[in-house]
CSV table of C-alpha atoms in Angstrom, one decimal:
chain,number,residue,atom,x,y,z
A,217,PHE,CA,0.0,0.1,-0.1
A,218,PHE,CA,1.3,3.5,-1.0
A,219,LEU,CA,0.5,6.2,1.0
A,220,SER,CA,1.8,9.5,-0.9
A,221,THR,CA,1.1,11.9,2.0
A,222,ILE,CA,3.3,10.3,4.3
A,223,ASP,CA,5.6,8.5,2.0
A,224,ILE,CA,5.4,4.9,3.6
A,225,VAL,CA,5.3,1.7,1.3
A,226,PHE,CA,4.0,-1.4,3.1
A,227,ASP,CA,5.7,-4.4,1.4
A,228,VAL,CA,3.6,-7.5,2.3
A,229,HIS,CA,5.2,-10.9,1.5
A,230,LEU,CA,2.9,-13.9,2.1
A,231,PHE,CA,2.9,-17.7,2.1
A,232,PHE,CA,6.2,-19.1,0.8
A,233,VAL,CA,5.6,-22.7,0.8
A,234,PRO,CA,8.2,-25.7,0.1
A,235,LEU,CA,7.9,-27.6,-3.2
A,236,GLY,CA,10.3,-30.3,-2.4
A,237,ILE,CA,13.9,-30.1,-1.5
A,238,GLY,CA,15.5,-26.9,-2.0
A,239,GLY,CA,12.3,-25.5,-4.1
A,240,TRP,CA,10.1,-22.6,-2.9
A,241,LYS,CA,7.3,-21.0,-4.5
A,242,CYS,CA,5.3,-17.7,-3.7
A,243,VAL,CA,1.5,-18.8,-4.2
A,244,ALA,CA,0.3,-15.4,-3.3
A,245,GLY,CA,1.6,-11.9,-2.8
A,246,LEU,CA,0.6,-8.2,-2.6
A,247,PHE,CA,3.1,-5.8,-3.9
A,248,VAL,CA,2.1,-2.2,-3.9
A,249,GLY,CA,-1.7,-3.0,-4.7
A,250,ARG,CA,-1.1,-5.8,-7.2
A,251,VAL,CA,-2.4,-9.4,-6.2
A,252,GLY,CA,-1.5,-12.6,-7.8
A,253,VAL,CA,2.3,-12.0,-8.8
A,254,LEU,CA,3.7,-15.5,-8.6
A,255,VAL,CA,7.4,-15.8,-8.3
A,256,GLU,CA,9.3,-19.5,-8.8
A,257,GLY,CA,12.9,-20.1,-8.1
A,258,GLU,CA,15.3,-21.0,-5.4
A,259,ALA,CA,15.2,-20.3,-1.7
A,260,VAL,CA,14.6,-16.7,-1.2
A,261,TYR,CA,12.9,-16.2,2.5
A,262,SER,CA,13.4,-18.5,5.2
A,263,PHE,CA,9.7,-17.9,6.2
A,264,ALA,CA,7.0,-15.6,5.7
A,265,ILE,CA,7.5,-12.0,6.8
A,266,ILE,CA,5.8,-8.8,7.1
A,267,THR,CA,7.9,-5.5,7.0
A,268,LEU,CA,7.5,-1.8,6.8
A,269,ASN,CA,9.8,0.2,4.6
A,270,HIS,CA,10.0,4.1,4.9
A,271,SER,CA,10.0,5.6,1.2
A,272,HIS,CA,11.3,9.0,0.1
A,273,ALA,CA,9.6,8.6,-3.2
A,274,LYS,CA,6.8,11.3,-3.8
A,275,THR,CA,4.9,9.4,-6.5
A,276,HIS,CA,4.2,6.1,-7.5
A,277,CYS,CA,7.5,4.1,-8.9
A,278,PRO,CA,7.5,1.2,-11.2
A,279,ASN,CA,8.4,-2.2,-9.8
A,280,LYS,CA,11.9,-2.9,-10.6
A,281,PRO,CA,13.8,-6.4,-10.1
A,282,VAL,CA,16.5,-6.3,-7.6
A,283,SER,CA,19.0,-9.1,-6.7
A,284,ALA,CA,18.9,-8.5,-3.0
A,285,VAL,CA,16.3,-6.6,-1.1
A,286,LYS,CA,17.2,-5.5,2.5
A,287,HIS,CA,14.4,-5.1,5.0
A,288,THR,CA,14.6,-3.9,8.6
A,289,SER,CA,12.2,-4.4,11.3
A,290,SER,CA,12.0,-3.3,15.0
A,291,MET,CA,9.5,-6.0,15.7
A,292,SER,CA,11.4,-9.2,15.2
A,293,HIS,CA,14.7,-10.5,13.7
A,294,TYR,CA,14.4,-12.8,10.9
A,295,LEU,CA,16.7,-14.6,8.3
A,296,HIS,CA,16.8,-13.1,4.8
A,297,GLN,CA,18.4,-15.1,1.8
A,298,ALA,CA,18.4,-13.9,-1.9
A,299,ALA,CA,19.0,-15.8,-5.1
A,300,PRO,CA,19.9,-14.1,-8.4
A,301,SER,CA,17.2,-16.4,-10.2
A,302,ALA,CA,14.4,-15.2,-7.9
A,303,PRO,CA,13.8,-11.7,-8.6
A,304,GLN,CA,11.6,-9.9,-5.9
A,305,PHE,CA,9.9,-6.3,-6.4
A,306,GLU,CA,10.7,-3.4,-4.5
A,307,CYS,CA,8.8,0.1,-4.8
A,308,ALA,CA,10.5,2.1,-1.9
A,309,ARG,CA,13.5,4.0,-2.9
A,310,LYS,CA,16.0,4.1,-0.1
A,311,PRO,CA,17.9,7.6,0.5
A,312,SER,CA,21.6,7.8,-0.8
A,313,ALA,CA,24.2,8.0,1.6
A,314,GLN,CA,24.6,11.6,0.4
A,315,THR,CA,21.1,12.5,1.2
A,316,HIS,CA,21.2,10.7,4.9
A,317,ALA,CA,24.6,12.7,5.4
A,318,ALA,CA,22.7,16.2,4.3
A,319,SER,CA,19.7,15.5,6.6
A,320,LEU,CA,22.0,14.9,9.8
A,321,ALA,CA,23.9,18.1,9.0
A,322,LEU,CA,20.4,20.0,9.1
A,323,ASP,CA,20.9,22.7,12.1
A,324,ASP,CA,17.8,22.8,14.2
A,325,GLU,CA,17.8,26.6,15.0
A,326,THR,CA,19.4,28.0,11.8
A,327,GLN,CA,18.1,25.6,9.4
A,328,THR,CA,21.2,25.3,7.1
A,329,LEU,CA,21.7,22.4,5.0
A,330,ASP,CA,25.3,21.9,3.8
A,331,GLY,CA,26.4,25.1,5.0
A,332,GLN,CA,23.9,27.1,3.2
A,333,ASP,CA,21.0,28.9,4.5
A,334,LYS,CA,17.4,27.6,3.4
A,335,THR,CA,14.7,30.1,3.5
A,336,GLY,CA,12.1,27.5,2.3
A,337,PRO,CA,11.0,24.5,4.1
A,338,VAL,CA,13.1,22.3,5.8
A,339,GLN,CA,14.1,19.5,3.3
A,340,SER,CA,13.7,16.7,5.8
A,341,PHE,CA,12.7,15.8,9.3
A,342,GLN,CA,14.9,14.1,12.0
A,343,ILE,CA,13.5,12.4,14.9
A,344,PRO,CA,15.6,13.9,18.0
A,345,ARG,CA,18.2,11.3,18.9
A,346,GLU,CA,17.9,12.1,22.5
A,347,LEU,CA,15.3,12.5,25.3
A,348,PRO,CA,12.4,14.7,24.2
A,349,THR,CA,13.2,16.8,27.9
A,350,THR,CA,16.8,17.0,26.8
A,351,PHE,CA,15.9,18.2,23.1
A,352,LEU,CA,13.2,20.8,24.3
A,353,SER,CA,15.5,22.4,27.2
A,354,LYS,CA,17.2,23.9,24.3
A,355,TYR,CA,14.4,26.2,23.4
A,356,THR,CA,12.6,27.0,26.8
A,357,ASP,CA,13.3,30.3,28.8
A,358,THR,CA,15.8,28.1,31.1
A,359,ASN,CA,18.6,28.3,28.0
A,360,THR,CA,19.8,31.7,28.1
A,361,THR,CA,21.7,30.9,24.9
A,362,SER,CA,18.9,30.1,22.6
A,363,ASN,CA,17.0,32.8,20.5
A,364,VAL,CA,14.0,30.6,20.7
A,365,LYS,CA,11.9,30.9,23.7
A,366,ILE,CA,9.0,28.6,24.4
A,367,GLU,CA,7.2,29.2,27.8
A,368,PHE,CA,5.4,26.0,29.0
A,369,ALA,CA,2.8,27.4,31.1
A,370,HIS,CA,-0.6,25.3,31.8
A,371,GLY,CA,-3.9,26.4,33.3
A,372,THR,CA,-7.2,25.1,33.8
A,373,THR,CA,-9.6,24.2,36.6
A,374,THR,CA,-11.2,20.6,36.8
A,375,LEU,CA,-12.9,18.9,39.6
A,376,GLY,CA,-15.0,15.9,40.3
A,377,PHE,CA,-16.6,14.4,43.5
A,378,LYS,CA,-18.6,11.4,44.4
A,379,PHE,CA,-21.8,11.5,46.2
A,380,LYS,CA,-25.1,9.5,46.9
A,381,HIS,CA,-26.1,9.7,43.2
A,382,GLY,CA,-23.0,9.2,41.3
A,383,VAL,CA,-20.3,11.5,40.4
A,384,ILE,CA,-20.2,15.0,39.3
A,385,ILE,CA,-17.7,16.4,36.9
A,386,ALA,CA,-17.1,19.8,36.0
A,387,VAL,CA,-14.4,21.9,34.1
A,388,ASP,CA,-13.7,25.1,32.6
A,389,SER,CA,-13.1,25.6,28.9
A,390,ARG,CA,-10.2,28.1,28.6
A,391,ALA,CA,-6.8,27.1,26.8
A,392,THR,CA,-4.0,29.4,27.3
A,393,ALA,CA,-0.4,29.6,25.7
A,394,GLY,CA,1.4,31.5,28.6
A,395,SER,CA,-0.3,34.7,29.0
A,396,TYR,CA,-2.3,34.4,25.7
A,397,ILE,CA,-5.7,33.0,25.7
A,398,ALA,CA,-5.6,30.5,23.0
A,399,SER,CA,-9.4,29.4,23.1
A,400,GLN,CA,-12.4,29.9,25.1
A,401,THR,CA,-14.4,26.5,24.0
A,402,VAL,CA,-12.0,23.7,24.7
A,403,LYS,CA,-13.7,20.3,25.5
A,404,LYS,CA,-11.9,19.3,28.6
A,405,VAL,CA,-14.0,16.3,29.4
A,406,ILE,CA,-13.0,13.1,27.2
A,407,GLU,CA,-16.2,10.8,26.8
A,408,ILE,CA,-14.4,7.4,26.9
A,409,ASN,CA,-17.5,5.4,26.6
A,410,PRO,CA,-21.1,5.6,27.6
A,411,TYR,CA,-19.9,4.7,31.4
A,412,LEU,CA,-16.5,6.4,31.5
A,413,LEU,CA,-15.1,10.1,31.3
A,414,GLY,CA,-11.9,11.6,31.5
A,415,THR,CA,-10.7,15.0,32.4
A,416,MET,CA,-7.8,17.2,30.8
A,417,ALA,CA,-5.4,19.5,32.8
A,418,GLY,CA,-2.0,20.2,31.7
A,419,GLY,CA,-0.8,19.8,28.1
A,420,ALA,CA,-4.0,19.4,25.8
A,421,ALA,CA,-2.2,17.4,23.3
A,422,ASP,CA,-1.1,14.9,26.0
A,423,CYS,CA,-4.4,14.4,27.6
A,424,SER,CA,-6.2,14.2,24.6
A,425,TYR,CA,-4.1,11.6,22.9
A,426,TRP,CA,-3.5,9.2,25.8
A,427,GLU,CA,-7.2,9.2,26.6
A,428,ARG,CA,-8.4,8.5,23.3
A,429,VAL,CA,-5.6,5.6,23.4
A,430,LEU,CA,-7.3,4.6,26.6
A,431,ALA,CA,-10.9,4.6,24.9
A,432,MET,CA,-9.4,2.2,22.3
A,433,GLU,CA,-8.1,-0.1,25.2
A,434,CYS,CA,-11.4,0.0,26.9
A,435,ARG,CA,-13.1,-1.1,23.9
A,436,LEU,CA,-10.8,-3.9,23.1
A,437,HIS,CA,-11.2,-5.1,26.7
A,438,GLN,CA,-14.9,-5.2,26.4
A,439,LEU,CA,-14.7,-7.1,23.0
A,440,ARG,CA,-12.3,-9.7,24.5
A,441,ASN,CA,-13.9,-10.3,27.7
A,442,GLY,CA,-17.5,-9.6,27.1
A,443,GLU,CA,-18.0,-7.2,29.6
A,444,ARG,CA,-17.3,-3.3,30.5
A,445,ILE,CA,-14.2,-2.5,31.9
A,446,SER,CA,-14.1,-1.4,35.5
A,447,VAL,CA,-13.2,2.2,36.3
A,448,ALA,CA,-10.2,0.9,38.4
A,449,ALA,CA,-8.7,-1.1,35.5
A,450,ALA,CA,-9.2,1.7,33.3
A,451,SER,CA,-7.2,4.2,35.4
A,452,LYS,CA,-4.5,1.7,35.8
A,453,ILE,CA,-4.1,1.1,32.1
A,454,LEU,CA,-3.8,4.8,31.7
A,455,ALA,CA,-1.3,5.0,34.5
A,456,ASN,CA,0.6,2.1,33.1
A,457,MET,CA,0.8,3.7,29.6
A,458,VAL,CA,2.1,7.1,30.7
A,459,TRP,CA,4.5,5.6,33.3
A,460,ASN,CA,6.6,4.2,30.5
A,461,TYR,CA,7.1,7.8,29.2
A,462,LYS,CA,8.0,9.4,32.7
A,463,GLY,CA,10.7,11.9,32.5
A,464,MET,CA,10.2,12.5,28.8
A,465,GLY,CA,8.1,15.6,29.0
A,466,LEU,CA,4.4,14.7,29.2
A,467,SER,CA,2.2,17.1,31.1
A,468,MET,CA,-0.9,15.4,32.5
A,469,GLY,CA,-3.2,15.8,35.4
A,470,THR,CA,-6.3,13.8,34.7
A,471,MET,CA,-9.3,12.2,36.4
A,472,VAL,CA,-11.1,9.1,35.4
A,473,CYS,CA,-14.6,8.4,36.5
A,474,GLY,CA,-17.3,6.2,35.8
A,475,TRP,CA,-19.8,3.3,37.0
A,476,ASP,CA,-19.2,-0.1,37.0
A,477,LYS,CA,-20.4,-3.4,39.0
A,478,THR,CA,-18.9,-2.1,42.3
A,479,GLY,CA,-20.7,1.5,41.8
A,480,PRO,CA,-19.3,4.8,41.0
A,481,GLY,CA,-15.6,5.5,40.8
A,482,LEU,CA,-13.2,8.3,40.6
A,483,PHE,CA,-9.5,8.2,40.1
A,484,TYR,CA,-6.8,10.7,40.0
A,485,VAL,CA,-3.9,9.9,37.1
A,486,ASP,CA,-0.9,12.1,36.3
A,487,SER,CA,1.9,12.1,33.8
A,488,ASP,CA,4.4,10.6,36.4
A,489,GLY,CA,2.1,7.5,36.6
A,490,THR,CA,0.6,8.5,40.0
A,491,ARG,CA,-2.7,6.8,40.5
A,492,LEU,CA,-5.0,7.7,43.5
A,493,THR,CA,-8.6,7.2,44.2
A,494,ASN,CA,-10.7,9.5,46.7
A,495,HIS,CA,-14.2,10.9,47.1
A,496,ILE,CA,-13.3,14.3,45.7
A,497,PHE,CA,-10.4,15.7,43.4
A,498,SER,CA,-9.6,19.2,41.9
A,499,VAL,CA,-6.8,19.4,39.3
A,500,GLY,CA,-5.2,22.5,37.7
A,501,SER,CA,-4.1,26.0,38.1
A,502,GLY,CA,-7.6,27.1,39.7
A,503,SER,CA,-7.9,23.9,41.9
A,504,THR,CA,-7.2,25.7,45.2
A,505,TYR,CA,-10.1,28.1,44.7
A,506,ALA,CA,-12.3,25.4,43.7
A,507,TYR,CA,-11.2,23.3,46.9
A,508,GLY,CA,-12.5,26.0,49.1
A,509,VAL,CA,-15.9,26.1,47.8
A,510,LEU,CA,-15.9,22.3,47.6
A,511,ASP,CA,-14.9,22.0,51.2
A,512,ALA,CA,-17.4,24.5,52.3
A,513,GLY,CA,-20.4,22.9,50.6
A,514,TYR,CA,-19.7,19.1,50.3
A,515,ARG,CA,-21.7,16.6,51.6
A,516,TYR,CA,-22.4,12.8,50.6
A,517,ASP,CA,-26.0,13.1,50.9
A,518,LEU,CA,-26.4,16.0,48.4
A,519,SER,CA,-29.4,16.0,46.1
A,520,VAL,CA,-28.6,15.8,42.1
A,521,GLU,CA,-29.5,19.8,42.0
A,522,GLU,CA,-27.6,20.5,44.9
A,523,ALA,CA,-24.4,18.5,43.8
A,524,CYS,CA,-24.7,20.2,40.1
A,525,ASP,CA,-25.1,23.8,41.7
A,526,LEU,CA,-21.8,22.9,43.9
A,527,GLY,CA,-19.8,21.9,41.2
A,528,ARG,CA,-20.9,24.7,39.0
A,529,ARG,CA,-20.3,27.3,41.5
A,530,ALA,CA,-16.8,26.1,42.4
A,531,ILE,CA,-15.7,26.3,38.8
A,532,TYR,CA,-17.0,29.6,38.4
A,533,HIS,CA,-15.2,31.0,41.5
A,534,ALA,CA,-11.9,29.4,40.2
A,535,THR,CA,-12.4,31.2,37.0
A,536,HIS,CA,-13.0,34.5,38.7
A,537,ARG,CA,-9.7,34.3,40.7
A,538,ASP,CA,-7.5,32.4,38.4
A,539,ALA,CA,-6.6,34.2,35.0
A,540,TYR,CA,-5.7,30.9,33.3
A,541,SER,CA,-9.4,29.6,33.8
A,542,GLY,CA,-12.3,30.7,32.1
A,543,GLY,CA,-14.8,30.2,29.2
A,544,GLN,CA,-17.9,28.2,30.2
A,545,VAL,CA,-18.6,25.5,32.9
A,546,ASN,CA,-19.1,22.3,31.2
A,547,LEU,CA,-21.0,19.8,33.9
A,548,TYR,CA,-21.4,16.4,33.7
A,549,HIS,CA,-23.4,13.7,36.0
A,550,MET,CA,-22.4,10.0,36.0
A,551,ARG,CA,-24.9,7.8,36.9
A,552,GLU,CA,-25.7,4.0,37.1
A,553,GLU,CA,-27.2,4.2,33.4
A,554,GLY,CA,-24.1,6.1,32.2
A,555,TRP,CA,-23.2,9.7,31.9
A,556,VAL,CA,-25.3,12.6,31.1
A,557,LYS,CA,-24.1,16.2,30.2
A,558,VAL,CA,-26.2,18.5,32.4
A,559,SER,CA,-25.3,22.2,31.4
A,560,ALA,CA,-22.7,24.3,29.7
A,561,ASP,CA,-22.9,27.8,31.2
A,562,ASP,CA,-21.0,30.9,30.5
A,563,VAL,CA,-19.0,32.1,33.3
A,564,GLY,CA,-20.2,36.1,32.6
A,565,PRO,CA,-23.7,35.6,33.2
A,566,LEU,CA,-22.9,33.3,36.3
A,567,HIS,CA,-20.9,36.1,37.8
A,568,TYR,CA,-23.8,38.6,37.7
A,569,LYS,CA,-26.3,35.7,38.9
A,570,TYR,CA,-24.1,34.9,41.9
A,571,ALA,CA,-23.2,38.6,42.6
A,572,ALA,CA,-27.0,39.2,42.8
A,573,GLU,CA,-27.6,36.3,45.1
A,574,LYS,CA,-24.8,37.6,47.3
A,575,GLU,CA,-26.2,41.2,47.4
A,576,ALA,CA,-29.6,40.0,48.4
A,577,GLY,CA,-28.3,37.7,51.3
A,578,MET,CA,-26.3,40.8,52.4
A,579,ASP,CA,-29.5,42.8,52.4
A,580,GLN,CA,-31.5,40.0,54.3
A,581,ALA,CA,-28.7,40.0,56.8
A,582,ALA,CA,-28.8,43.7,57.4
A,583,ASP,CA,-32.6,43.6,57.6
A,584,ALA,CA,-32.4,40.8,60.2
A,585,GLU,CA,-30.2,42.9,62.3
């Protein structure tokens, strides 16, 4: 299969069967979308393999016979033998030694190739040959010698708490890049499946990607075992995945909540692989303000209306005091029947609503005195 947009060729070689001593025959093959290529000859491969070759070709290239084709695979080690009388077909053109050397000479900051400045697009992309944290440190504000400064500042407010009737999840919707407000409409609740929710705090890309990977793993678990995954197992899968990348620059502070056979569940998972469970959590730059409201109004026997109002009010007060939180309050209720989205309220009208309630309460207190 040839994908011209990312220049990757899949060469699939299947079903090499022996035909007597020293004789082999490919009874089926698939080479760049052509089905039914038959090759007869001496021993070519010791067994059937599937390989992935990276190609620098920009268009379809014609099949050409080669006497020996080198395949590389990080998945397994296999034997490869080639005979001149048994031609194979290859479409992926390997980069020459000169091209490879030139790509290694690409400077990250000045974008020069072979000592010449390039004003156009970068000719090739090289994956950093070092830890991502080491690679990125060259461009952050901690490096005084770099002309490129990237400030990694994250801000958000998310919260979740268990109560008599399930779990309440409330989040804001502001995304910031340093002091710049990048968006006011970010969806910070990942709907993993009808019985699982995940929240986003930290790096938006990291949280979004890994929680979508978690959604895939939860679906595979259900297909393999014939039942929904538990909240504890889902959170453990996420913690195990991100732990493998500990110290490599991930920024995640997520909550996973849901309902399974044991009832409602709420877990906290971060990018260091930390996994905690409790009845109440708040994550993000505005979490300290949200905790103040939650501690003042939380009870396990709250009604659904009271719980929703508490979550909404806590996020509002966090957005009022934390400049990195804002937008609207998205509120979810996890029930035994699955989650429902309760509301999405802009914090502007909420500000005047709560201010009016506060003023009315102060007037009543003055009249009582």
